[in-house]
Short mmCIF file of N, CA and C in Angstrom, two decimals:
data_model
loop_
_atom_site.label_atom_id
_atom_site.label_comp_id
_atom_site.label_asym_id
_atom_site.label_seq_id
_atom_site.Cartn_x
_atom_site.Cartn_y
_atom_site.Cartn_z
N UNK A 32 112.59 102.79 93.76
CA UNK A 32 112.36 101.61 94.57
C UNK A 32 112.35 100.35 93.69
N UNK A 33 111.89 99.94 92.48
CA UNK A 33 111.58 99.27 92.29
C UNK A 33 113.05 98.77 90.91
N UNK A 34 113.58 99.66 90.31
CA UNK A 34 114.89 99.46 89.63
C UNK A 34 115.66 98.69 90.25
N UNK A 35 115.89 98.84 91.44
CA UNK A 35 117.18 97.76 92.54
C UNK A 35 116.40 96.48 92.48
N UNK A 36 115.33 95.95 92.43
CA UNK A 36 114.98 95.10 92.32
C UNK A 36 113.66 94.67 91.49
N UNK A 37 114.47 94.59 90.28
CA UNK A 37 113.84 93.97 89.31
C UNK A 37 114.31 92.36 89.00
N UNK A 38 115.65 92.43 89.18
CA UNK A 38 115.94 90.44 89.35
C UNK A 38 115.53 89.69 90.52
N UNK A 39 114.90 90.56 91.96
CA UNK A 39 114.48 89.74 92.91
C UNK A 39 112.99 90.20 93.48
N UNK A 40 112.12 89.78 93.12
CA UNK A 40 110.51 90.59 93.07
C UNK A 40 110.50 90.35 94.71
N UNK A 41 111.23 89.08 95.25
CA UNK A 41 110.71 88.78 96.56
C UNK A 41 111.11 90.14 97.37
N UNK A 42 112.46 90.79 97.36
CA UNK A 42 112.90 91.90 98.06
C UNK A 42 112.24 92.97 97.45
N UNK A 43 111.68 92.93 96.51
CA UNK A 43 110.69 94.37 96.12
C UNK A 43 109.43 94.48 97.00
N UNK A 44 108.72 93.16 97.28
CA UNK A 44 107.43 93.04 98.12
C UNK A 44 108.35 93.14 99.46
N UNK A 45 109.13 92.74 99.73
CA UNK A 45 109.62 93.50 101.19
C UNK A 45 109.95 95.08 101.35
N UNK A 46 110.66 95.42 100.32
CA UNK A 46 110.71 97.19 100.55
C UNK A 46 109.24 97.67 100.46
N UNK A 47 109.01 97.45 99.58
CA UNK A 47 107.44 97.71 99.03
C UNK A 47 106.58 97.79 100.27
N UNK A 48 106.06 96.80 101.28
CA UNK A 48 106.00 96.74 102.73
C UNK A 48 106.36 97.35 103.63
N UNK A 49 107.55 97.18 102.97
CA UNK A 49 108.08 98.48 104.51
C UNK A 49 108.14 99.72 104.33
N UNK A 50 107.76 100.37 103.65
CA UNK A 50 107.87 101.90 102.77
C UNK A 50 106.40 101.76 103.19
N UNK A 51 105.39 100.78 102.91
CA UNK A 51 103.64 100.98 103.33
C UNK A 51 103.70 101.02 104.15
N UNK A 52 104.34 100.35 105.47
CA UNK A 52 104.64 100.52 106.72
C UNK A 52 105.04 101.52 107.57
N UNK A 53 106.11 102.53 107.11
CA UNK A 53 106.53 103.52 107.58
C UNK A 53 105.61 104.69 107.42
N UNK A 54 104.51 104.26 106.81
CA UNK A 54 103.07 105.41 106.44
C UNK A 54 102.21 104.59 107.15
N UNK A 55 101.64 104.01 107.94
CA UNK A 55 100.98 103.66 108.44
C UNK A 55 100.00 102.67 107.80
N UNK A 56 100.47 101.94 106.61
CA UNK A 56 99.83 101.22 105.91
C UNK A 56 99.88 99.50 106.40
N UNK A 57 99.56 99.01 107.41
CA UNK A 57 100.33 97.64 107.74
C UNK A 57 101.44 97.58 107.96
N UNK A 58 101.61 96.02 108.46
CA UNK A 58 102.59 96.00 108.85
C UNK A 58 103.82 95.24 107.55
N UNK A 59 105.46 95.42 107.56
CA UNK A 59 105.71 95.02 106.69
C UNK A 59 106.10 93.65 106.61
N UNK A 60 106.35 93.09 105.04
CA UNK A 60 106.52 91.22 105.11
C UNK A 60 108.00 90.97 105.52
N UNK A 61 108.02 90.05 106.19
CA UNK A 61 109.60 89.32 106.37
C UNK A 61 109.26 88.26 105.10
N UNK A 62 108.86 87.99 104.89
CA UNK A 62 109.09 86.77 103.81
C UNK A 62 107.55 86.87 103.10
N UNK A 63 108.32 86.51 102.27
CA UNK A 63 107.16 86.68 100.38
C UNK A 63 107.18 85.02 100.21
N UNK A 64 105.87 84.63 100.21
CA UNK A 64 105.90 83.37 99.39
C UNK A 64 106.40 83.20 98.36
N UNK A 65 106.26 81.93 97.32
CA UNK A 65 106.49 81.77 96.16
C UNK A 65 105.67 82.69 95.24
N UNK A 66 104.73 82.23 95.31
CA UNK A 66 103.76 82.82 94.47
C UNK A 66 103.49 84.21 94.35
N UNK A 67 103.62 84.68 95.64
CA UNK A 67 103.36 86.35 95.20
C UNK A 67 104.82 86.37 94.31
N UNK A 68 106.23 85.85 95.16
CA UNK A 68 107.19 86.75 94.06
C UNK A 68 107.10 86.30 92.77
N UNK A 69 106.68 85.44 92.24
CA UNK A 69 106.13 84.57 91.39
C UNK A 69 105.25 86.03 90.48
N UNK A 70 104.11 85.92 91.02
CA UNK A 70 103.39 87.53 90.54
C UNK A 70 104.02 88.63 90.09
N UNK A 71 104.47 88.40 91.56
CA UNK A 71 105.29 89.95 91.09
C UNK A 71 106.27 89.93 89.98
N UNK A 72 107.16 89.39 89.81
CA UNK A 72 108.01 88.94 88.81
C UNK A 72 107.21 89.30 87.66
N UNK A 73 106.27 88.53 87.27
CA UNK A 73 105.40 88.37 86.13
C UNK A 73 105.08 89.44 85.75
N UNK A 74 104.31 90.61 86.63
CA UNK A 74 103.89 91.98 86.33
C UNK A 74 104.61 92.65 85.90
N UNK A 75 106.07 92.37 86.86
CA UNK A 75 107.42 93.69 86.48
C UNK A 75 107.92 93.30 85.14
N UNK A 76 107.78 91.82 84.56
CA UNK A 76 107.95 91.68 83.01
C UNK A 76 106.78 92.29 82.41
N UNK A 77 105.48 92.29 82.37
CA UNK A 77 104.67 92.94 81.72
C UNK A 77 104.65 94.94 81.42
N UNK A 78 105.29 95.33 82.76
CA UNK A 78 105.58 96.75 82.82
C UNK A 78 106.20 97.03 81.75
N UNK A 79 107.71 96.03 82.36
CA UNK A 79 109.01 96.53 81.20
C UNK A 79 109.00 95.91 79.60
N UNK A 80 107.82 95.55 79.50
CA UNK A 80 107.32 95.21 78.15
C UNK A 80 106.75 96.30 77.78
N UNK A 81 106.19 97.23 78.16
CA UNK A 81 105.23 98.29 78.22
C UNK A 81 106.04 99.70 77.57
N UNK A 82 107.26 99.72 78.66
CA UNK A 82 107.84 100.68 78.77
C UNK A 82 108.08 101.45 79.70
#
């Protein structure tokens, strides 16, 4: 899930959503603010710093 989108964090918090969604976890996002993809972005550089 998360390899296909590593250049666009905003469409990762949408699959990401909708995969929580299809389990009964909420409902999923149509649209990601700035800031979360903003976050998110930031983390998925800290991961792939990691390894």
């Amino acid at each position: 899930m998360f390899a296909p989108h590593t250049d666009e964090p905003a469409a990762l918090v949408r699959a990401w959503t909708a995969f929580m969604a299809e389990h009964g976890a909420g409902a999923a996002l149509e649209t990601v603010e700035d800031e979360v993809a903003a976050e998110v972005a930031h983390r998925m550089r800290r991961v792939g710093e990691r390894g």
